[in-house]
Amino acid sequence: MLAALENGVQGGTWFSLMDKVYAPDNLRSSFEQVKRNRGGAGVDHQTIEEFEKHMDHNLTRLHESLKGGTYRPQAIKRTWIPKAGGKEMRPLGIPTVRDRVAQTALRNVMEPIFERDFAEHSYGFRPGRGCKDALRRVRALLDEGYHYVVDADMKKYFDTIPHERLMQCVKHRIADGSVTKLLWAYLEQRIMDTASSWTPEEGTPQGAVISPLLSNIYLDELDHLMAASQAEMVRYADDFVILCRTQAQAEEALNRVRAWTAHAGLTLHPEKTHIVDATQRGGFDFLGYHFERGMKWPRKKSLEKFKDTIRSKTRRTHGSSMERIIATLNPTLRGWYEYFKHSHWNVPPTIDGWVRMRLRSILRKRAGRTGRGRGNDHQRWPNAYFAQQGLFSLQEAYTHARQPLQR
């Protein structure tokens, strides 16, 4: 297969792939990937640990069912999790461990075939690429004078991909009937909620390992359409911006996107899709950041999600020692800093001050006083006190990262 990928196959279409999907080595490797990604049990209540206890037996059964054509995916368990920065809930699908292994094996075979032709400006769910690469590209384009930005938002993209059209995209490269039959089985997986179950008529399966690849395959045509234009697109899954040098180019790009999405059976959100001049007030959001007037900082929802996490760990009635509270905060602070360390210089000290206020409020409560940490509390518990307790400082990390290396 690797040799064929290097040299190409006749007509660019693969006719024999299923044997590579159910190959024992591929299934074993796929389980290891599922194990690393963790995740809960599906409708069969089997955990990753329980699957691993009888791994040889479970993988052998999976191999035989995939090879014999008797494999059928089980229903997806639907749960609800809070949306970032708000009180709304969004659905999360949890396939069984067995199905996650099978989907990973299928993705391992399909991904290299489509990766060869995916556009350069696509960064989401691709090997060796990530959010930071996409953000660097946006920053570089803004610096090069691409100030007019089409800030686009697809309405419920993953839930509305038309099945037939998606499968036509897959069949441009894969003509193995066993593989396409397996993909159809995943697209038509039943979804089980606490009170009901149903079969989706459109969209990619929720929480499925294969969904990100399928979503990239469906948007590949749009990627190449924009690559052939004067505009510069940067896409991460269904989140994308198109950067242009002029207002006219941006309007033309938006018209192209509107025409393509209408043809593809998708919908642009009318209130969230617009053109902005990034050199003016207002700016645009992308992958957690807000870009405006040559600067960037965490977007409002990212900041609220972060603060909600910190609030949950710093309630005034917290009974643990300050040292222990800080120990639970530090991983969150370090992780958040690592992603947002390229923000405007005033972000780290502002966040540090807010976190210390939360901690002073705990100490103030323990001293029998009401309200949040303020006034003389800054002298009673100065910044140095929290540093001695081991509190991670975004400002110190930010300053240290910008010091010249000592030769």
mmCIF file of C-alpha atoms in Angstrom:
data_model
loop_
_atom_site.group_PDB
_atom_site.id
_atom_site.type_symbol
_atom_site.label_atom_id
_atom_site.label_comp_id
_atom_site.label_asym_id
_atom_site.label_seq_id
_atom_site.Cartn_x
_atom_site.Cartn_y
_atom_site.Cartn_z
ATOM 1 C CA MET A 1 0.000 0.000 0.000
ATOM 2 C CA LEU A 2 2.835 2.392 0.858
ATOM 3 C CA ALA A 3 4.453 1.679 -2.495
ATOM 4 C CA ALA A 4 1.163 2.287 -4.249
ATOM 5 C CA LEU A 5 0.733 5.573 -2.393
ATOM 6 C CA GLU A 6 4.160 6.638 -3.601
ATOM 7 C CA ASN A 7 3.606 5.612 -7.203
ATOM 8 C CA GLY A 8 -0.160 6.074 -7.412
ATOM 9 C CA VAL A 9 -2.808 3.589 -8.472
ATOM 10 C CA GLN A 10 -4.431 3.282 -11.841
ATOM 11 C CA GLY A 11 -7.108 5.941 -12.239
ATOM 12 C CA GLY A 12 -6.409 7.194 -8.693
ATOM 13 C CA THR A 13 -9.076 4.844 -7.284
ATOM 14 C CA TRP A 14 -8.520 2.031 -4.774
ATOM 15 C CA PHE A 15 -10.453 -1.201 -5.326
ATOM 16 C CA SER A 16 -9.023 -3.480 -2.627
ATOM 17 C CA LEU A 17 -8.641 -2.081 0.891
ATOM 18 C CA MET A 18 -10.767 -4.093 3.305
ATOM 19 C CA ASP A 19 -8.041 -6.681 3.895
ATOM 20 C CA LYS A 20 -5.832 -3.868 5.174
ATOM 21 C CA VAL A 21 -8.573 -2.660 7.513
ATOM 22 C CA TYR A 22 -9.040 -5.991 9.292
ATOM 23 C CA ALA A 23 -5.334 -6.931 9.296
ATOM 24 C CA PRO A 24 -4.473 -8.083 12.859
ATOM 25 C CA ASP A 25 -1.542 -5.678 13.172
ATOM 26 C CA ASN A 26 -3.763 -2.762 12.172
ATOM 27 C CA LEU A 27 -6.442 -3.737 14.698
ATOM 28 C CA ARG A 28 -3.887 -4.068 17.490
ATOM 29 C CA SER A 29 -2.345 -0.712 16.637
ATOM 30 C CA SER A 30 -5.819 0.798 16.492
ATOM 31 C CA PHE A 31 -6.636 -0.410 19.995
ATOM 32 C CA GLU A 32 -3.465 1.222 21.307
ATOM 33 C CA GLN A 33 -4.583 4.506 19.732
ATOM 34 C CA VAL A 34 -8.035 4.181 21.299
ATOM 35 C CA LYS A 35 -6.428 3.448 24.654
ATOM 36 C CA ARG A 36 -4.234 6.572 24.446
ATOM 37 C CA ASN A 37 -7.254 8.726 23.604
ATOM 38 C CA ARG A 38 -9.157 7.259 26.570
ATOM 39 C CA GLY A 39 -12.915 7.891 26.650
ATOM 40 C CA GLY A 40 -15.864 6.258 28.351
ATOM 41 C CA ALA A 41 -17.897 3.130 27.730
ATOM 42 C CA GLY A 42 -20.609 2.995 25.080
ATOM 43 C CA VAL A 43 -24.034 1.391 25.124
ATOM 44 C CA ASP A 44 -22.527 -2.008 25.967
ATOM 45 C CA HIS A 45 -20.955 -0.549 29.166
ATOM 46 C CA GLN A 46 -17.581 -2.069 28.276
ATOM 47 C CA THR A 47 -14.636 0.117 29.300
ATOM 48 C CA ILE A 48 -11.240 0.255 27.621
ATOM 49 C CA GLU A 49 -9.767 -1.608 30.607
ATOM 50 C CA GLU A 50 -12.337 -4.407 30.294
ATOM 51 C CA PHE A 51 -11.716 -4.679 26.542
ATOM 52 C CA GLU A 52 -7.977 -4.922 27.182
ATOM 53 C CA LYS A 53 -8.360 -7.743 29.738
ATOM 54 C CA HIS A 54 -9.469 -10.043 26.893
ATOM 55 C CA MET A 55 -7.810 -8.099 24.090
ATOM 56 C CA ASP A 56 -6.626 -11.064 21.999
ATOM 57 C CA HIS A 57 -10.092 -12.610 22.069
ATOM 58 C CA ASN A 58 -11.848 -9.304 21.360
ATOM 59 C CA LEU A 59 -9.540 -8.387 18.481
ATOM 60 C CA THR A 60 -9.843 -11.857 16.972
ATOM 61 C CA ARG A 61 -13.647 -11.620 17.016
ATOM 62 C CA LEU A 62 -13.481 -8.156 15.476
ATOM 63 C CA HIS A 63 -11.077 -9.393 12.782
ATOM 64 C CA GLU A 64 -13.338 -12.307 11.898
ATOM 65 C CA SER A 65 -16.517 -10.225 11.762
ATOM 66 C CA LEU A 66 -14.891 -7.541 9.568
ATOM 67 C CA LYS A 67 -13.395 -10.183 7.289
ATOM 68 C CA GLY A 68 -16.606 -12.203 7.066
ATOM 69 C CA GLY A 69 -18.827 -9.163 6.513
ATOM 70 C CA THR A 70 -20.903 -9.805 9.648
ATOM 71 C CA TYR A 71 -19.661 -6.771 11.598
ATOM 72 C CA ARG A 72 -22.369 -4.275 12.528
ATOM 73 C CA PRO A 73 -21.632 -1.166 14.616
ATOM 74 C CA GLN A 74 -23.640 -0.759 17.796
ATOM 75 C CA ALA A 75 -25.637 2.333 18.679
ATOM 76 C CA ILE A 76 -23.932 5.522 19.843
ATOM 77 C CA LYS A 77 -24.596 6.618 23.409
ATOM 78 C CA ARG A 78 -25.540 10.288 23.527
ATOM 79 C CA THR A 79 -24.613 12.488 26.473
ATOM 80 C CA TRP A 80 -24.678 16.235 26.980
ATOM 81 C CA ILE A 81 -21.786 18.505 27.975
ATOM 82 C CA PRO A 82 -21.699 22.277 28.619
ATOM 83 C CA LYS A 83 -20.800 24.547 25.711
ATOM 84 C CA ALA A 84 -17.716 26.688 26.166
ATOM 85 C CA GLY A 85 -18.411 30.017 27.833
ATOM 86 C CA GLY A 86 -22.133 29.496 28.336
ATOM 87 C CA LYS A 87 -24.914 27.541 30.004
ATOM 88 C CA GLU A 88 -26.076 25.794 26.836
ATOM 89 C CA MET A 89 -25.390 22.090 26.386
ATOM 90 C CA ARG A 90 -24.095 20.329 23.298
ATOM 91 C CA PRO A 91 -24.491 16.644 22.405
ATOM 92 C CA LEU A 92 -21.568 14.248 22.618
ATOM 93 C CA GLY A 93 -21.675 10.772 21.100
ATOM 94 C CA ILE A 94 -19.798 7.831 22.624
ATOM 95 C CA PRO A 95 -19.364 4.760 20.389
ATOM 96 C CA THR A 96 -18.439 1.441 21.992
ATOM 97 C CA VAL A 97 -14.754 0.603 22.426
ATOM 98 C CA ARG A 98 -15.063 -2.142 19.794
ATOM 99 C CA ASP A 99 -16.492 0.325 17.284
ATOM 100 C CA ARG A 100 -13.810 2.901 18.082
ATOM 101 C CA VAL A 101 -11.152 0.286 17.343
ATOM 102 C CA ALA A 102 -12.800 -0.636 14.029
ATOM 103 C CA GLN A 103 -13.182 3.004 13.018
ATOM 104 C CA THR A 104 -9.558 3.726 13.884
ATOM 105 C CA ALA A 105 -8.466 0.785 11.728
ATOM 106 C CA LEU A 106 -10.586 2.135 8.873
ATOM 107 C CA ARG A 107 -9.186 5.644 9.311
ATOM 108 C CA ASN A 108 -5.612 4.294 9.356
ATOM 109 C CA VAL A 109 -6.197 2.895 5.873
ATOM 110 C CA MET A 110 -8.235 5.747 4.399
ATOM 111 C CA GLU A 111 -6.298 8.718 5.743
ATOM 112 C CA PRO A 112 -3.053 8.285 3.730
ATOM 113 C CA ILE A 113 -5.053 8.035 0.496
ATOM 114 C CA PHE A 114 -6.820 11.355 0.969
ATOM 115 C CA GLU A 115 -3.930 13.107 2.716
ATOM 116 C CA ARG A 116 -1.940 13.154 -0.531
ATOM 117 C CA ASP A 117 -4.369 15.634 -2.113
ATOM 118 C CA PHE A 118 -5.684 17.667 0.816
ATOM 119 C CA ALA A 119 -5.062 21.409 0.487
ATOM 120 C CA GLU A 120 -2.125 23.041 2.246
ATOM 121 C CA HIS A 121 -4.365 25.472 4.116
ATOM 122 C CA SER A 122 -6.354 22.713 5.866
ATOM 123 C CA TYR A 123 -5.030 22.117 9.402
ATOM 124 C CA GLY A 124 -7.720 20.337 11.409
ATOM 125 C CA PHE A 125 -7.409 16.660 12.364
ATOM 126 C CA ARG A 126 -4.473 16.037 10.047
ATOM 127 C CA PRO A 127 -1.181 14.281 10.894
ATOM 128 C CA GLY A 128 1.546 16.682 11.988
ATOM 129 C CA ARG A 129 -0.757 19.725 11.947
ATOM 130 C CA GLY A 130 -2.678 21.582 14.586
ATOM 131 C CA CYS A 131 -4.303 24.775 15.814
ATOM 132 C CA LYS A 132 -1.021 26.590 16.360
ATOM 133 C CA ASP A 133 0.011 26.018 12.737
ATOM 134 C CA ALA A 134 -3.271 27.536 11.562
ATOM 135 C CA LEU A 135 -2.883 30.502 13.928
ATOM 136 C CA ARG A 136 0.665 31.149 12.724
ATOM 137 C CA ARG A 137 -0.588 31.175 9.134
ATOM 138 C CA VAL A 138 -3.300 33.706 9.969
ATOM 139 C CA ARG A 139 -0.780 35.914 11.743
ATOM 140 C CA ALA A 140 1.616 35.740 8.774
ATOM 141 C CA LEU A 141 -1.107 36.653 6.271
ATOM 142 C CA LEU A 142 -2.238 39.616 8.374
ATOM 143 C CA ASP A 143 1.371 40.813 8.517
ATOM 144 C CA GLU A 144 1.562 40.517 4.726
ATOM 145 C CA GLY A 145 -1.380 42.874 4.280
ATOM 146 C CA TYR A 146 -4.330 40.468 4.000
ATOM 147 C CA HIS A 147 -6.528 42.634 6.222
ATOM 148 C CA TYR A 148 -9.986 41.971 4.753
ATOM 149 C CA VAL A 149 -11.264 38.812 6.371
ATOM 150 C CA VAL A 150 -14.262 36.667 5.546
ATOM 151 C CA ASP A 151 -15.266 35.397 8.973
ATOM 152 C CA ALA A 152 -17.471 32.416 8.084
ATOM 153 C CA ASP A 153 -19.573 30.136 10.250
ATOM 154 C CA MET A 154 -21.222 26.953 8.996
ATOM 155 C CA LYS A 155 -24.472 26.150 10.724
ATOM 156 C CA LYS A 156 -24.319 22.692 12.378
ATOM 157 C CA TYR A 157 -21.832 21.444 9.786
ATOM 158 C CA PHE A 158 -21.123 18.005 11.254
ATOM 159 C CA ASP A 159 -24.847 17.367 11.716
ATOM 160 C CA THR A 160 -25.915 18.377 8.196
ATOM 161 C CA ILE A 161 -23.431 16.779 5.770
ATOM 162 C CA PRO A 162 -25.566 15.003 3.119
ATOM 163 C CA HIS A 163 -24.797 11.278 3.187
ATOM 164 C CA GLU A 164 -25.123 10.602 -0.532
ATOM 165 C CA ARG A 165 -22.878 13.482 -1.558
ATOM 166 C CA LEU A 166 -20.335 12.582 1.090
ATOM 167 C CA MET A 167 -20.152 9.013 -0.180
ATOM 168 C CA GLN A 168 -19.700 10.262 -3.723
ATOM 169 C CA CYS A 169 -16.654 12.196 -2.509
ATOM 170 C CA VAL A 170 -15.284 9.039 -0.878
ATOM 171 C CA LYS A 171 -15.873 6.970 -4.043
ATOM 172 C CA HIS A 172 -13.664 9.279 -6.094
ATOM 173 C CA ARG A 173 -10.767 7.519 -4.349
ATOM 174 C CA ILE A 174 -12.218 4.309 -2.888
ATOM 175 C CA ALA A 175 -14.253 1.792 -4.872
ATOM 176 C CA ASP A 176 -13.949 -1.152 -2.470
ATOM 177 C CA GLY A 177 -17.578 -2.128 -1.820
ATOM 178 C CA SER A 178 -16.789 -3.580 1.596
ATOM 179 C CA VAL A 179 -15.247 -0.321 2.751
ATOM 180 C CA THR A 180 -18.078 1.854 1.430
ATOM 181 C CA LYS A 181 -20.614 -0.515 3.005
ATOM 182 C CA LEU A 182 -18.807 -0.135 6.329
ATOM 183 C CA LEU A 183 -18.866 3.655 6.002
ATOM 184 C CA TRP A 184 -22.600 3.579 5.298
ATOM 185 C CA ALA A 185 -23.072 1.503 8.450
ATOM 186 C CA TYR A 186 -21.336 4.211 10.478
ATOM 187 C CA LEU A 187 -23.327 7.016 8.878
ATOM 188 C CA GLU A 188 -26.525 5.178 9.771
ATOM 189 C CA GLN A 189 -25.562 4.239 13.321
ATOM 190 C CA ARG A 190 -28.458 4.590 15.717
ATOM 191 C CA ILE A 191 -28.146 7.219 18.437
ATOM 192 C CA MET A 192 -29.439 6.336 21.896
ATOM 193 C CA ASP A 193 -30.470 9.046 24.319
ATOM 194 C CA THR A 194 -31.834 8.494 27.810
ATOM 195 C CA ALA A 195 -35.408 8.494 26.561
ATOM 196 C CA SER A 196 -35.260 7.640 22.851
ATOM 197 C CA SER A 197 -33.234 6.383 19.913
ATOM 198 C CA TRP A 198 -33.161 7.287 16.234
ATOM 199 C CA THR A 199 -31.195 6.909 13.003
ATOM 200 C CA PRO A 200 -29.741 10.149 11.586
ATOM 201 C CA GLU A 201 -30.535 10.940 7.961
ATOM 202 C CA GLU A 202 -27.613 13.337 7.514
ATOM 203 C CA GLY A 203 -24.362 14.310 9.198
ATOM 204 C CA THR A 204 -21.333 12.352 10.356
ATOM 205 C CA PRO A 205 -21.653 10.064 13.397
ATOM 206 C CA GLN A 206 -21.281 11.955 16.673
ATOM 207 C CA GLY A 207 -18.077 11.265 18.554
ATOM 208 C CA ALA A 208 -16.879 8.829 15.888
ATOM 209 C CA VAL A 209 -13.174 8.424 15.183
ATOM 210 C CA ILE A 210 -13.874 8.527 11.449
ATOM 211 C CA SER A 211 -15.945 11.760 11.514
ATOM 212 C CA PRO A 212 -13.085 14.314 11.326
ATOM 213 C CA LEU A 213 -11.622 12.601 8.249
ATOM 214 C CA LEU A 214 -15.032 12.437 6.563
ATOM 215 C CA SER A 215 -15.614 16.122 7.304
ATOM 216 C CA ASN A 216 -12.272 17.021 5.704
ATOM 217 C CA ILE A 217 -13.096 14.904 2.664
ATOM 218 C CA TYR A 218 -16.387 16.738 2.173
ATOM 219 C CA LEU A 219 -14.785 20.194 2.442
ATOM 220 C CA ASP A 220 -11.868 19.308 0.179
ATOM 221 C CA GLU A 221 -13.665 20.633 -2.901
ATOM 222 C CA LEU A 222 -14.152 24.005 -1.203
ATOM 223 C CA ASP A 223 -10.488 24.011 -0.169
ATOM 224 C CA HIS A 224 -9.294 23.632 -3.751
ATOM 225 C CA LEU A 225 -11.873 26.115 -5.021
ATOM 226 C CA MET A 226 -10.444 28.770 -2.708
ATOM 227 C CA ALA A 227 -6.838 27.735 -3.390
ATOM 228 C CA ALA A 228 -7.406 28.569 -7.059
ATOM 229 C CA SER A 229 -8.538 32.108 -6.184
ATOM 230 C CA GLN A 230 -6.669 35.222 -5.045
ATOM 231 C CA ALA A 231 -7.918 34.714 -1.503
ATOM 232 C CA GLU A 232 -6.033 32.881 1.257
ATOM 233 C CA MET A 233 -8.105 30.414 3.218
ATOM 234 C CA VAL A 234 -7.106 28.984 6.614
ATOM 235 C CA ARG A 235 -9.325 26.124 7.766
ATOM 236 C CA TYR A 236 -9.455 23.977 10.878
ATOM 237 C CA ALA A 237 -12.277 21.433 10.455
ATOM 238 C CA ASP A 238 -15.441 23.504 9.894
ATOM 239 C CA ASP A 239 -13.895 26.656 11.383
ATOM 240 C CA PHE A 240 -12.303 28.814 8.697
ATOM 241 C CA VAL A 241 -11.403 32.347 7.696
ATOM 242 C CA ILE A 242 -10.540 33.727 4.263
ATOM 243 C CA LEU A 243 -8.013 36.560 4.166
ATOM 244 C CA CYS A 244 -7.845 38.991 1.251
ATOM 245 C CA ARG A 245 -5.951 42.142 0.282
ATOM 246 C CA THR A 246 -9.018 44.128 -0.780
ATOM 247 C CA GLN A 247 -12.680 44.471 0.105
ATOM 248 C CA ALA A 248 -13.631 43.447 -3.439
ATOM 249 C CA GLN A 249 -11.626 40.213 -3.187
ATOM 250 C CA ALA A 250 -13.275 39.426 0.143
ATOM 251 C CA GLU A 251 -16.746 39.975 -1.300
ATOM 252 C CA GLU A 252 -15.924 37.729 -4.248
ATOM 253 C CA ALA A 253 -14.594 35.027 -1.893
ATOM 254 C CA LEU A 254 -17.728 35.181 0.245
ATOM 255 C CA ASN A 255 -19.930 34.860 -2.835
ATOM 256 C CA ARG A 256 -17.953 31.771 -3.900
ATOM 257 C CA VAL A 257 -18.369 30.201 -0.474
ATOM 258 C CA ARG A 258 -22.098 30.950 -0.449
ATOM 259 C CA ALA A 259 -22.562 29.406 -3.874
ATOM 260 C CA TRP A 260 -20.555 26.305 -2.957
ATOM 261 C CA THR A 261 -22.292 25.696 0.381
ATOM 262 C CA ALA A 262 -25.711 26.032 -1.261
ATOM 263 C CA HIS A 263 -24.663 23.485 -3.895
ATOM 264 C CA ALA A 264 -23.213 21.169 -1.234
ATOM 265 C CA GLY A 265 -26.348 21.174 0.906
ATOM 266 C CA LEU A 266 -24.761 23.203 3.716
ATOM 267 C CA THR A 267 -25.761 26.496 5.331
ATOM 268 C CA LEU A 268 -23.734 29.551 6.314
ATOM 269 C CA HIS A 269 -24.941 31.169 9.509
ATOM 270 C CA PRO A 270 -26.403 34.501 8.286
ATOM 271 C CA GLU A 271 -25.659 36.404 11.502
ATOM 272 C CA LYS A 272 -22.181 35.009 12.105
ATOM 273 C CA THR A 273 -20.784 35.224 8.561
ATOM 274 C CA HIS A 274 -19.447 38.620 7.531
ATOM 275 C CA ILE A 275 -16.469 40.580 6.201
ATOM 276 C CA VAL A 276 -14.268 42.554 8.583
ATOM 277 C CA ASP A 277 -11.294 44.862 8.210
ATOM 278 C CA ALA A 278 -8.831 43.481 10.744
ATOM 279 C CA THR A 279 -7.082 46.863 11.031
ATOM 280 C CA GLN A 280 -10.239 48.397 12.524
ATOM 281 C CA ARG A 281 -12.150 47.875 15.759
ATOM 282 C CA GLY A 282 -14.241 44.726 15.852
ATOM 283 C CA GLY A 283 -11.816 42.198 14.412
ATOM 284 C CA PHE A 284 -12.604 38.477 14.230
ATOM 285 C CA ASP A 285 -12.341 35.290 16.283
ATOM 286 C CA PHE A 286 -10.491 32.166 15.200
ATOM 287 C CA LEU A 287 -9.519 29.053 17.165
ATOM 288 C CA GLY A 288 -9.951 30.659 20.562
ATOM 289 C CA TYR A 289 -8.163 33.915 19.740
ATOM 290 C CA HIS A 290 -9.522 37.351 18.879
ATOM 291 C CA PHE A 291 -7.589 39.230 16.161
ATOM 292 C CA GLU A 292 -7.867 43.016 15.948
ATOM 293 C CA ARG A 293 -5.668 45.973 14.882
ATOM 294 C CA GLY A 294 -2.458 43.980 14.738
ATOM 295 C CA MET A 295 -3.019 42.346 18.125
ATOM 296 C CA LYS A 296 -4.569 39.157 19.407
ATOM 297 C CA TRP A 297 -5.923 38.003 22.726
ATOM 298 C CA PRO A 298 -8.257 35.247 24.027
ATOM 299 C CA ARG A 299 -11.750 35.562 22.637
ATOM 300 C CA LYS A 300 -14.541 36.193 25.120
ATOM 301 C CA LYS A 301 -15.810 32.596 25.195
ATOM 302 C CA SER A 302 -12.293 31.221 25.737
ATOM 303 C CA LEU A 303 -11.746 33.575 28.661
ATOM 304 C CA GLU A 304 -15.116 32.731 30.222
ATOM 305 C CA LYS A 305 -14.495 28.990 29.914
ATOM 306 C CA PHE A 306 -11.107 29.441 31.602
ATOM 307 C CA LYS A 307 -12.589 31.531 34.403
ATOM 308 C CA ASP A 308 -15.371 29.009 34.974
ATOM 309 C CA THR A 309 -12.722 26.315 35.449
ATOM 310 C CA ILE A 310 -10.758 28.469 37.897
ATOM 311 C CA ARG A 311 -13.926 29.431 39.793
ATOM 312 C CA SER A 312 -14.787 25.754 40.294
ATOM 313 C CA LYS A 313 -11.377 25.225 41.923
ATOM 314 C CA THR A 314 -11.345 28.380 44.072
ATOM 315 C CA ARG A 315 -14.669 28.502 45.873
ATOM 316 C CA ARG A 316 -14.471 30.585 49.047
ATOM 317 C CA THR A 317 -15.660 27.626 51.104
ATOM 318 C CA HIS A 318 -12.807 25.426 49.795
ATOM 319 C CA GLY A 319 -11.519 23.387 52.717
ATOM 320 C CA SER A 320 -8.083 22.374 51.421
ATOM 321 C CA SER A 321 -4.801 24.073 52.258
ATOM 322 C CA MET A 322 -3.694 26.941 50.037
ATOM 323 C CA GLU A 323 -0.755 24.852 48.861
ATOM 324 C CA ARG A 324 -3.101 22.072 47.727
ATOM 325 C CA ILE A 325 -5.513 24.490 46.046
ATOM 326 C CA ILE A 326 -2.616 26.009 44.116
ATOM 327 C CA ALA A 327 -1.414 22.535 43.126
ATOM 328 C CA THR A 328 -4.803 21.890 41.480
ATOM 329 C CA LEU A 329 -4.727 25.296 39.743
ATOM 330 C CA ASN A 330 -1.253 25.087 38.241
ATOM 331 C CA PRO A 331 -1.944 22.480 35.517
ATOM 332 C CA THR A 332 -4.872 24.589 34.271
ATOM 333 C CA LEU A 333 -2.798 27.785 34.353
ATOM 334 C CA ARG A 334 0.144 26.183 32.556
ATOM 335 C CA GLY A 335 -2.040 24.613 29.885
ATOM 336 C CA TRP A 336 -3.937 27.839 29.272
ATOM 337 C CA TYR A 337 -0.718 29.854 29.095
ATOM 338 C CA GLU A 338 0.848 27.414 26.643
ATOM 339 C CA TYR A 339 -1.969 27.995 24.175
ATOM 340 C CA PHE A 340 -2.508 31.715 24.753
ATOM 341 C CA LYS A 341 1.092 32.806 25.380
ATOM 342 C CA HIS A 342 1.129 34.759 22.122
ATOM 343 C CA SER A 343 -1.590 37.109 23.350
ATOM 344 C CA HIS A 344 -1.165 40.864 23.829
ATOM 345 C CA TRP A 345 1.266 41.732 26.647
ATOM 346 C CA ASN A 346 -1.475 42.896 29.052
ATOM 347 C CA VAL A 347 -3.249 39.518 29.179
ATOM 348 C CA PRO A 348 -0.853 37.592 31.517
ATOM 349 C CA PRO A 349 -0.745 40.208 34.334
ATOM 350 C CA THR A 350 -4.519 40.664 34.135
ATOM 351 C CA ILE A 351 -5.111 36.913 34.487
ATOM 352 C CA ASP A 352 -2.546 36.628 37.301
ATOM 353 C CA GLY A 353 -4.269 39.424 39.218
ATOM 354 C CA TRP A 354 -7.684 37.839 38.813
ATOM 355 C CA VAL A 355 -6.449 34.413 39.998
ATOM 356 C CA ARG A 356 -4.765 35.941 43.061
ATOM 357 C CA MET A 357 -8.011 37.820 43.825
ATOM 358 C CA ARG A 358 -9.831 34.473 43.892
ATOM 359 C CA LEU A 359 -7.238 33.048 46.287
ATOM 360 C CA ARG A 360 -7.299 36.144 48.538
ATOM 361 C CA SER A 361 -11.087 35.787 48.710
ATOM 362 C CA ILE A 362 -10.630 32.281 50.152
ATOM 363 C CA LEU A 363 -8.174 33.574 52.771
ATOM 364 C CA ARG A 364 -10.457 36.522 53.532
ATOM 365 C CA LYS A 365 -13.349 34.116 54.159
ATOM 366 C CA ARG A 366 -11.179 32.046 56.502
ATOM 367 C CA ALA A 367 -10.339 35.223 58.413
ATOM 368 C CA GLY A 368 -14.052 35.718 59.029
ATOM 369 C CA ARG A 369 -14.521 38.556 56.560
ATOM 370 C CA THR A 370 -16.986 38.807 53.677
ATOM 371 C CA GLY A 371 -16.534 39.830 50.045
ATOM 372 C CA ARG A 372 -13.758 39.309 47.545
ATOM 373 C CA GLY A 373 -10.054 39.881 48.134
ATOM 374 C CA ARG A 374 -9.283 43.620 47.958
ATOM 375 C CA GLY A 375 -7.714 46.618 49.690
ATOM 376 C CA ASN A 376 -5.450 45.658 52.594
ATOM 377 C CA ASP A 377 -5.651 42.021 51.545
ATOM 378 C CA HIS A 378 -2.916 42.833 49.028
ATOM 379 C CA GLN A 379 -0.595 43.742 51.910
ATOM 380 C CA ARG A 380 -1.723 40.905 54.163
ATOM 381 C CA TRP A 381 -1.203 38.342 51.384
ATOM 382 C CA PRO A 382 1.150 39.961 48.837
ATOM 383 C CA ASN A 383 1.964 38.460 45.452
ATOM 384 C CA ALA A 384 5.172 37.017 46.932
ATOM 385 C CA TYR A 385 3.095 34.940 49.355
ATOM 386 C CA PHE A 386 1.402 33.078 46.497
ATOM 387 C CA ALA A 387 4.707 32.694 44.666
ATOM 388 C CA GLN A 388 6.144 31.038 47.783
ATOM 389 C CA GLN A 389 3.176 28.675 47.764
ATOM 390 C CA GLY A 390 4.167 27.671 44.212
ATOM 391 C CA LEU A 391 1.485 29.503 42.193
ATOM 392 C CA PHE A 392 2.295 29.507 38.471
ATOM 393 C CA SER A 393 2.583 33.061 37.136
ATOM 394 C CA LEU A 394 1.623 33.733 33.520
ATOM 395 C CA GLN A 395 3.453 37.058 33.679
ATOM 396 C CA GLU A 396 6.727 35.463 34.809
ATOM 397 C CA ALA A 397 6.452 32.776 32.128
ATOM 398 C CA TYR A 398 5.658 35.444 29.510
ATOM 399 C CA THR A 399 8.635 37.602 30.559
ATOM 400 C CA HIS A 400 11.002 34.643 30.719
ATOM 401 C CA ALA A 401 9.965 33.437 27.238
ATOM 402 C CA ARG A 402 10.871 36.832 25.771
ATOM 403 C CA GLN A 403 14.301 37.145 27.354
ATOM 404 C CA PRO A 404 17.196 36.664 24.908
ATOM 405 C CA LEU A 405 18.972 33.336 25.183
ATOM 406 C CA GLN A 406 22.223 33.533 27.110
ATOM 407 C CA ARG A 407 25.195 32.412 25.066
#
